[in-house]
Short mmCIF file of C-alpha atoms in Angstrom, two decimals:
data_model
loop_
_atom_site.label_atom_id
_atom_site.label_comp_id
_atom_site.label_asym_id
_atom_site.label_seq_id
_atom_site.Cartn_x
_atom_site.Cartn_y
_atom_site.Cartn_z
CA UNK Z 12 0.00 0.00 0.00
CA UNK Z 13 2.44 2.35 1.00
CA UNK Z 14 4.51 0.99 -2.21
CA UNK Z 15 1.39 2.17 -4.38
CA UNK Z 16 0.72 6.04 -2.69
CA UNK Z 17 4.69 6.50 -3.53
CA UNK Z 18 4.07 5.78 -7.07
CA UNK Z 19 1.27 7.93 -7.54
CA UNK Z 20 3.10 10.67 -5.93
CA UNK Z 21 5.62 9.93 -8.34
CA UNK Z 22 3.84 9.79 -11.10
CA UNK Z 23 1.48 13.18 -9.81
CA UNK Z 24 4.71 15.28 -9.26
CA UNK Z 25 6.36 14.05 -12.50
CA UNK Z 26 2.95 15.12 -14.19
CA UNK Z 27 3.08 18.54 -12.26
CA UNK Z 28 6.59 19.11 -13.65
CA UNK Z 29 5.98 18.17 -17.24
CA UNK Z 30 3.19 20.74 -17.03
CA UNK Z 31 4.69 23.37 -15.44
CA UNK Z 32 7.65 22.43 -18.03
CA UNK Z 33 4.86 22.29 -21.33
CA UNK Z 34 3.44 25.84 -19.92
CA UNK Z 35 6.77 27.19 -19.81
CA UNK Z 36 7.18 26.43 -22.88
CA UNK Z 37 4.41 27.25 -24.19
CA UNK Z 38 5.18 30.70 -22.95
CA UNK Z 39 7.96 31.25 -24.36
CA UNK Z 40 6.69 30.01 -27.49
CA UNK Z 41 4.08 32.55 -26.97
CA UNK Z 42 6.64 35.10 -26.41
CA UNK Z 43 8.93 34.49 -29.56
CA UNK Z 44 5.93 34.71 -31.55
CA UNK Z 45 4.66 37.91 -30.32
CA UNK Z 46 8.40 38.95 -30.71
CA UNK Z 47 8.63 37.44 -34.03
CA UNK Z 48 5.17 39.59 -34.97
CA UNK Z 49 6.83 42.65 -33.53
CA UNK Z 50 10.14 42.58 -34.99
CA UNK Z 51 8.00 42.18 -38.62
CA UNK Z 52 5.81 44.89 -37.50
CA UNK Z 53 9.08 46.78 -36.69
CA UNK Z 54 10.86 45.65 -40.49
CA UNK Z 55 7.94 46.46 -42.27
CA UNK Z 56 7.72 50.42 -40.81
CA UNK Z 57 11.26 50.57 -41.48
CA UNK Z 58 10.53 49.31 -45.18
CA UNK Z 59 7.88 51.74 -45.46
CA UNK Z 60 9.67 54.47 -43.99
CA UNK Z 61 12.43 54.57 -46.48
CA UNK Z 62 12.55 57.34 -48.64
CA UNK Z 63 12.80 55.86 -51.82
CA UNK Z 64 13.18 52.16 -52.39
CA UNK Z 65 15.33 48.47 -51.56
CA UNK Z 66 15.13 45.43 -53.26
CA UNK Z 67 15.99 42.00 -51.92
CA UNK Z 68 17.60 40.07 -54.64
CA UNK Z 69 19.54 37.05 -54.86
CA UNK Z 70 22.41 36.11 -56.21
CA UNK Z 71 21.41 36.29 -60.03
CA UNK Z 72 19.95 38.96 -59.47
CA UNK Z 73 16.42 38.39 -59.49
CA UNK Z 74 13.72 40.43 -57.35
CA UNK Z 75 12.57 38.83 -54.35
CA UNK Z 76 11.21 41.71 -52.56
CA UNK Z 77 10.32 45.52 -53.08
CA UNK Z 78 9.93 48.26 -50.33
CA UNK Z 79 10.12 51.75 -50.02
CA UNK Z 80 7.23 54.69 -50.57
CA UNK Z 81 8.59 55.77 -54.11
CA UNK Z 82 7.26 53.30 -56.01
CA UNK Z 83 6.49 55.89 -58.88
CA UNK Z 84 10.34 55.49 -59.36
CA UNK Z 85 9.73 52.11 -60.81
CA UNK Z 86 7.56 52.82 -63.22
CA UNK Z 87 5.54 49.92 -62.85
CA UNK Z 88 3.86 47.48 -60.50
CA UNK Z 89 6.00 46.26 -57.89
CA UNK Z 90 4.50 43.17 -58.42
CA UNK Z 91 5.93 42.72 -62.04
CA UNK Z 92 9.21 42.95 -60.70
CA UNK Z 93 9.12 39.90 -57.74
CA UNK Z 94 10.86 36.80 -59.76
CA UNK Z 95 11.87 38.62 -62.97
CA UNK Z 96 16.06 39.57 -62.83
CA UNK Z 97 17.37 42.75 -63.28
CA UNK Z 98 18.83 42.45 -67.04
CA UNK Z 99 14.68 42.14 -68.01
CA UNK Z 100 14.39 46.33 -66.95
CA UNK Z 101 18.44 47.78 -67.59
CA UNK Z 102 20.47 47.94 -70.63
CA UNK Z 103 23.71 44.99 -70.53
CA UNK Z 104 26.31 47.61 -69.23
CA UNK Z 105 23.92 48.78 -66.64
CA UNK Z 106 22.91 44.76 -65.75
CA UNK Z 107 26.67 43.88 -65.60
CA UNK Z 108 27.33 46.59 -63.57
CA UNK Z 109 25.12 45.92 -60.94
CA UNK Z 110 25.19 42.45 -60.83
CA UNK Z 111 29.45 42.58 -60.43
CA UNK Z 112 28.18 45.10 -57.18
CA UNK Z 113 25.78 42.40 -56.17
CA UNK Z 114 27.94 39.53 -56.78
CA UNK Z 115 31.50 41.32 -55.15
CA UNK Z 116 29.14 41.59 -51.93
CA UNK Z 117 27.90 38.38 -51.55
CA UNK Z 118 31.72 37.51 -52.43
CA UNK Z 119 33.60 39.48 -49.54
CA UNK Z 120 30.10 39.59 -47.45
CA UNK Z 121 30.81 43.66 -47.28
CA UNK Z 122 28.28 46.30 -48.01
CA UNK Z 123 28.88 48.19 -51.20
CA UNK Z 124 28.17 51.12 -52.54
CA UNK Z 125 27.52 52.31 -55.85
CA UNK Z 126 26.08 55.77 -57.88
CA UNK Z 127 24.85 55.76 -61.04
CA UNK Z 128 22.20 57.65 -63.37
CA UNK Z 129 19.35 55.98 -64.96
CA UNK Z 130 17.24 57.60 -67.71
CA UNK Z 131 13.78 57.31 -66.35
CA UNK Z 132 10.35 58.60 -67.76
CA UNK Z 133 12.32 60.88 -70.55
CA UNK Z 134 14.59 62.23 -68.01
CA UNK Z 135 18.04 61.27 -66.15
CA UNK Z 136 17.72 61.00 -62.16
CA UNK Z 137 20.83 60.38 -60.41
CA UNK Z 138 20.88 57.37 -57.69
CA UNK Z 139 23.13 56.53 -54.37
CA UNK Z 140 22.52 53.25 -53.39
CA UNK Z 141 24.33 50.52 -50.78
CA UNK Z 142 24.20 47.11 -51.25
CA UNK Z 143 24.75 44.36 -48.42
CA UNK Z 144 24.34 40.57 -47.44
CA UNK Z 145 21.26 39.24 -45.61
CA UNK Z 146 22.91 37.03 -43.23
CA UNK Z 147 24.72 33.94 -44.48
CA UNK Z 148 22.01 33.39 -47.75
CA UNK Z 149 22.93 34.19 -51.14
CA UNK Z 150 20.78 37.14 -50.99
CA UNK Z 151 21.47 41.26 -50.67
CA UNK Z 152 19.38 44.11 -49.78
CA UNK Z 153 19.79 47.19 -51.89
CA UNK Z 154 18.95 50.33 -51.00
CA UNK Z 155 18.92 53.34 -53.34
CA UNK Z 156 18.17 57.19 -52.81
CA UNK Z 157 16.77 59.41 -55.38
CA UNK Z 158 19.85 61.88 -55.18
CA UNK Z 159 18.53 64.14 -58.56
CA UNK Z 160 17.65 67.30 -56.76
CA UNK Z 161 21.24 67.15 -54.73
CA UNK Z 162 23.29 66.60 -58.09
CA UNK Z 163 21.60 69.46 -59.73
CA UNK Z 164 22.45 71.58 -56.71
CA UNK Z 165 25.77 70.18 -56.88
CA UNK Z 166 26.33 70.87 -60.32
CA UNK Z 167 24.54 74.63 -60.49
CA UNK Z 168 27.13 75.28 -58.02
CA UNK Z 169 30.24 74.16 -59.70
CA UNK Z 170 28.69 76.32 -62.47
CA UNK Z 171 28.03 79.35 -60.92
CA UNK Z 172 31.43 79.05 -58.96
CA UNK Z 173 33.07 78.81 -62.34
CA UNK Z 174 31.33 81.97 -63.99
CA UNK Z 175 32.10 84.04 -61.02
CA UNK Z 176 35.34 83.27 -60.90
CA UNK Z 177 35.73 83.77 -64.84
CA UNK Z 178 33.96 87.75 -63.81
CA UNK Z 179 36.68 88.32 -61.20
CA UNK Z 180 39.24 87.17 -63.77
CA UNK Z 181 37.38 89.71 -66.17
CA UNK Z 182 37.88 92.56 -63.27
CA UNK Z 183 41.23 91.57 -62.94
CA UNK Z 184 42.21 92.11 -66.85
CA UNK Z 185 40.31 95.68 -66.68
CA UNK Z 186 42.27 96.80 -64.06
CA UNK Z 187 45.71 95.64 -66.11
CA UNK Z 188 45.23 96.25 -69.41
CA UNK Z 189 46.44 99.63 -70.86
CA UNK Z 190 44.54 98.55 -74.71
CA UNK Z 191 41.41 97.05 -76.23
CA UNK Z 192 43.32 94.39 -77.67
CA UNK Z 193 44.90 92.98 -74.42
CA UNK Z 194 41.72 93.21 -72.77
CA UNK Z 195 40.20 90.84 -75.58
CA UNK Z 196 42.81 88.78 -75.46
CA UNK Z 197 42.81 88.53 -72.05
CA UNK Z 198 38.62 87.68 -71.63
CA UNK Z 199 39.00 84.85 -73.87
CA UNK Z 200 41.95 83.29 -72.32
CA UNK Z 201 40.06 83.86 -68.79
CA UNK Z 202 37.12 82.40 -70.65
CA UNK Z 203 38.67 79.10 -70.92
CA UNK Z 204 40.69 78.89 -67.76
CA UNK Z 205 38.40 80.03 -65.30
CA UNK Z 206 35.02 80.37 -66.75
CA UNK Z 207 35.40 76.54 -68.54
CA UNK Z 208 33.81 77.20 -71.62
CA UNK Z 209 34.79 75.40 -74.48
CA UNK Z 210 35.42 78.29 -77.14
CA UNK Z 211 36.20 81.83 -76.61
CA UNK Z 212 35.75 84.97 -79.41
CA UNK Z 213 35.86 88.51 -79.47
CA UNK Z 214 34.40 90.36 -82.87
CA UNK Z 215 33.84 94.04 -83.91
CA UNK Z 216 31.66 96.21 -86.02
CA UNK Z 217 34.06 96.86 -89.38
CA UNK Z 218 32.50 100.01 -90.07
CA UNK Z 219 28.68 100.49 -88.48
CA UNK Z 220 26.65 97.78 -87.02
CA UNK Z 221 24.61 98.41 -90.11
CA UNK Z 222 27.18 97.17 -92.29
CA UNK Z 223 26.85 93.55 -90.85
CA UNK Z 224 30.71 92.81 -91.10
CA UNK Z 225 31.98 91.17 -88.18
CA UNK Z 226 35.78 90.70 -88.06
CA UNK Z 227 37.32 88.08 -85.84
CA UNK Z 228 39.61 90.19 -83.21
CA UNK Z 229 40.78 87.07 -81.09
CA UNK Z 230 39.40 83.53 -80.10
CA UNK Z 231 40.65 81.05 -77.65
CA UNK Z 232 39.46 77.29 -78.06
CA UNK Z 233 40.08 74.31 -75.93
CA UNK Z 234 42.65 72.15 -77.34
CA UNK Z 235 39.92 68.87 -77.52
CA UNK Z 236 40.56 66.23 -79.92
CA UNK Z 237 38.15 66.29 -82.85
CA UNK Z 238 36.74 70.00 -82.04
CA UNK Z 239 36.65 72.06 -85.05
CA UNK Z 240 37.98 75.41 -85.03
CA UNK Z 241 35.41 78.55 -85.03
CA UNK Z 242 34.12 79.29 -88.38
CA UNK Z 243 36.04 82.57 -89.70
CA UNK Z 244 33.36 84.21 -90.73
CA UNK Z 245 30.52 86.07 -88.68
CA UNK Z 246 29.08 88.13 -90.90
CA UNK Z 247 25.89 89.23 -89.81
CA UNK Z 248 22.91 87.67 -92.73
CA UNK Z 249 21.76 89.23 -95.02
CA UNK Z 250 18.64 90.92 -94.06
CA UNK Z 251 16.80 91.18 -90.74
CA UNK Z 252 15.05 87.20 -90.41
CA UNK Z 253 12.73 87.11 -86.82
CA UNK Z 254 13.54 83.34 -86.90
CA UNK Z 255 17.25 84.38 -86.18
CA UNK Z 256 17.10 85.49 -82.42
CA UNK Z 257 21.31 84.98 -82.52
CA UNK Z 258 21.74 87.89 -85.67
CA UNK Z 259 18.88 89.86 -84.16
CA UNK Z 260 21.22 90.09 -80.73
CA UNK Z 261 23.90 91.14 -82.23
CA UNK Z 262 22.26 93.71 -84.89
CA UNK Z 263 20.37 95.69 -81.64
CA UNK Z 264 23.44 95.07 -79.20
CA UNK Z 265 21.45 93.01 -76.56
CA UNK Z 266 22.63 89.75 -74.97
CA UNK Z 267 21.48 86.61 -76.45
CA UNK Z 268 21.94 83.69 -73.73
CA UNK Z 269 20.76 79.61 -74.68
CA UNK Z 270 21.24 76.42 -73.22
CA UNK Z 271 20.23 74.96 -76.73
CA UNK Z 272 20.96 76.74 -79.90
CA UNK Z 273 19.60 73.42 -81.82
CA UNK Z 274 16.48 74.65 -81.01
CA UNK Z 275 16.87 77.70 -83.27
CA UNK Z 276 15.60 77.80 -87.10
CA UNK Z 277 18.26 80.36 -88.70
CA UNK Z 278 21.57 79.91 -87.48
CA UNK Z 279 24.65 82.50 -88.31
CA UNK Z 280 27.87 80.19 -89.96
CA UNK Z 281 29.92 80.17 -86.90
CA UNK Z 282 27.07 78.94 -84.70
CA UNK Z 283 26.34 75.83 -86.90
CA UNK Z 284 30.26 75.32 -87.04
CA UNK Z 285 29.78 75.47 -83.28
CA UNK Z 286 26.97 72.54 -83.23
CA UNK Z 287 28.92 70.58 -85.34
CA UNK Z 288 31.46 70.07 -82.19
CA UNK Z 289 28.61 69.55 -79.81
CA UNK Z 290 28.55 72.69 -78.75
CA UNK Z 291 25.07 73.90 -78.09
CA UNK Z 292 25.05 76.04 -75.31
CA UNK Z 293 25.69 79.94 -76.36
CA UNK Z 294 25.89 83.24 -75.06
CA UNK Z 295 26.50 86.48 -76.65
CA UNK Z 296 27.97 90.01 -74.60
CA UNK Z 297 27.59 93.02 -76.55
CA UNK Z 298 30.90 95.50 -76.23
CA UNK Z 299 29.86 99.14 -76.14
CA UNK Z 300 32.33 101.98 -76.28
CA UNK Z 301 30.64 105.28 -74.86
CA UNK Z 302 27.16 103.89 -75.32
CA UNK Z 303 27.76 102.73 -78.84
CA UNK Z 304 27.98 98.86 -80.15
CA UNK Z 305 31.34 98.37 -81.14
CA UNK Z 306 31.27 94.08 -81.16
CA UNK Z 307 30.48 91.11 -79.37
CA UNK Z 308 32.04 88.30 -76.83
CA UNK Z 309 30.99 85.23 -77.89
CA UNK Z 310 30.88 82.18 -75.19
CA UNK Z 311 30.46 78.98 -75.87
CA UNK Z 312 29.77 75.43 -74.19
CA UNK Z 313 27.99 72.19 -73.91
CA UNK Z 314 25.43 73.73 -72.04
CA UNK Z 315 24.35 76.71 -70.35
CA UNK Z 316 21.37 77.39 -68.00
CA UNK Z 317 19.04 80.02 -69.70
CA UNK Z 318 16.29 79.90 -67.21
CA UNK Z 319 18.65 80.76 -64.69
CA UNK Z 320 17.98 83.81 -62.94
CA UNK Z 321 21.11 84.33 -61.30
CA UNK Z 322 23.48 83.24 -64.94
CA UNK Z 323 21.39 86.03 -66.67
CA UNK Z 324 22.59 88.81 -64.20
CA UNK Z 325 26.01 87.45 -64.27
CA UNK Z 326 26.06 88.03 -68.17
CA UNK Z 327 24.61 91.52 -67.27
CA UNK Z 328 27.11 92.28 -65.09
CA UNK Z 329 29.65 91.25 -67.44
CA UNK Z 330 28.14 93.56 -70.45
CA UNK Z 331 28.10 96.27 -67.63
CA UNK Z 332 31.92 96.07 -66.46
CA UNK Z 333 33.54 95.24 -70.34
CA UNK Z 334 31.55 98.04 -71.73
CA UNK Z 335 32.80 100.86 -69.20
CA UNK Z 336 36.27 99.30 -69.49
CA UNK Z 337 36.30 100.01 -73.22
CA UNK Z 338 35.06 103.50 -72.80
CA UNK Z 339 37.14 104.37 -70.42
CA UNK Z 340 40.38 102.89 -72.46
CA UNK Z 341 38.73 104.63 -75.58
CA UNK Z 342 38.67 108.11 -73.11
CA UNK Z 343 42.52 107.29 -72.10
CA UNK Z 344 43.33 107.20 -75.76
CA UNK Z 345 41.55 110.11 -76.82
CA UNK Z 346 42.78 112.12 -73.85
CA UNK Z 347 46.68 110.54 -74.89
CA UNK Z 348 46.14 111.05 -78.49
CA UNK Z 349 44.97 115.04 -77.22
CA UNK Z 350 47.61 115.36 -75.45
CA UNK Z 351 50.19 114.44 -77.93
CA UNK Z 352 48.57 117.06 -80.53
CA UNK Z 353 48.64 119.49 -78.10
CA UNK Z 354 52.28 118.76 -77.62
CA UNK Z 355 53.26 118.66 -81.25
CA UNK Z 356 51.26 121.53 -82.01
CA UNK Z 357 53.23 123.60 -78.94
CA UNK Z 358 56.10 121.84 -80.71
CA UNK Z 359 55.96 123.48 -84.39
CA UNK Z 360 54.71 127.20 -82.84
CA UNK Z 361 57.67 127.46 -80.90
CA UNK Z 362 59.64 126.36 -83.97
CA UNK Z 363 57.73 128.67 -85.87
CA UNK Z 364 58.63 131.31 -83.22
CA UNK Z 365 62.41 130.06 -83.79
#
């Protein structure tokens, strides 16, 4: 009897243990599922919190997964993406290129990162992206960040930076020159080292603007393989055409300023010379000498930034500081030229006198 009650208390407490062991258990079951739910929960704000997008793909580079709130950037369902690789949507260099990122991370398990354009919905936006391992699979998140807005920036600045400095250079050749012709020669040598632009010229009025004849006073170009030289003639055309914004400029003296001269019907013979070397950004400075036109500068580039409020008073400014600089070398030569008559004239009436 006693035998017996020691079994069953044997068998009750082993039973009490196994079920305080199975709701233990089950607890902490419990508990890594409701931590399981919450770290998804917590993956899939992050996901939707991204700025832009990330991709899980594997290691040929097909799409496993899509987040991120700028979907518009795919142009297309996300959906359509999920099993389909990469070289179905990019051109070969662009799938090569990513897929030797992709690959060289799985490789050295290090995140990698890479920047690149893409042309997208008629336009180029500019990308940063990082790519790393998930874990010990074959499989990488990537992460990219719409970076367009920060590149323009970027590059507007650069630009800017480059014109100003190019004006100060300007300044500085006023303030040395003692003749028209250094000055000239000096702009479009500044033109090229500071300001960046790709060709450089200077041309005046023969006679009156009138006349139309344009003669070549001095050019600079940069020394690029393959870049024609500026045509030698810029004669004005023939008559007055209002499909010819470029001749009407420089007929009424006023600064003509494009980012795209391709876009223009009549074209004078040096511009289309220009086009020919890619050259489609333009900008014209009229030179006046006491209020009168006396010539142009002529600046040209890949591209220039015609909406730009900020270029457009730039090329103001630098109408403004060339033209008094020319009158007030034209003054100093009048007044020297004056001054020498006066001195020959003083000169024969005292040998006269004699």
């Amino acid at each position: 009897h006693q035998l017996v009650l020691v079994n069953v208390g044997l068998v009750g407490g082993l039973s009490l243990l196994l079920l305080i062991a199975m709701a233990r258990a089950y607890r902490q079951r419990e508990q890594s599922a409701q931590a399981l739910v919450a770290r998804e929960a917590q993956l899939e704000a992050f996901a939707q919190a991204l700025p832009d997008l990330a991709f899980i793909l594997d290691r040929e580079g097909h799409y496993i997964s899509v987040f991120g709130n700028n979907l518009a950037l795919l142009g297309r369902n996300r959906n359509d993406l999920i099993g389909r690789p990469l070289t179905d949507f990019f051109s070969k260099e662009k799938s090569a290129l990513f897929l030797r990122v992709l690959r060289t991370t799985l490789d050295t398990r290090e995140t990698q990162q890479l920047a690149y354009p893409v042309r997208i919905m008629g336009g180029v936006r500019h990308f940063d992206s990082r790519c790393a391992p998930v874990g010990d699979t074959d499989q990488v998140v990537w992460m990219i960040w719409d970076v367009t807005q920060r590149r323009r920036a970027e590059q507007r600045l650069m630009h800017m930076t480059r014109l100003y400095d190019f004006l100060s250079q300007v300044n500085h050749a006023i303030v040395r020159s003692s003749d028209e012709q250094s000055l000239m020669d000096q702009i479009c040598s500044a033109a090229l080292a500071h300001g960046r632009f790709k060709k450089a010229a200077v041309v005046t009025f023969e006679d009156m603007p009138d006349s139309g004849a344009l003669r070549l006073v001095c050019r600079a170009e940069a020394g690029v393989p393959g870049l024609p030289s500026l045509s030698s003639s810029f004669d004005l055309l023939a008559e007055r055409d209002a499909n010819a914004p470029i001749d009407i400029a420089l007929r009424d003296g006023r600064i003509f300023h494009s980012g795209d001269i391709r876009l223009i019907g009549q074209l004078p013979t040096w511009a289309s010379t220009a086009l020919t070397s890619g050259l489609a950004g333009c900008a014209t400075i009229p030179l006046k000498r006491d209020g009168h036109l006396m010539g142009h500068l002529i600046l040209l580039d890949t591209s220039l930034n015609a909406q730009d409020a900020d270029e457009r008073a730039l090329m103001e400014e630098l109408a403004s500081d060339l033209s008094f600089a020319l009158t007030n070398l034209h003054r100093e030569t009048v007044h020297k030229q004056t001054e020498e008559r006066i001195r020959l004239h003083a000169a024969a009436l005292e040998s006269t006198q004699d």
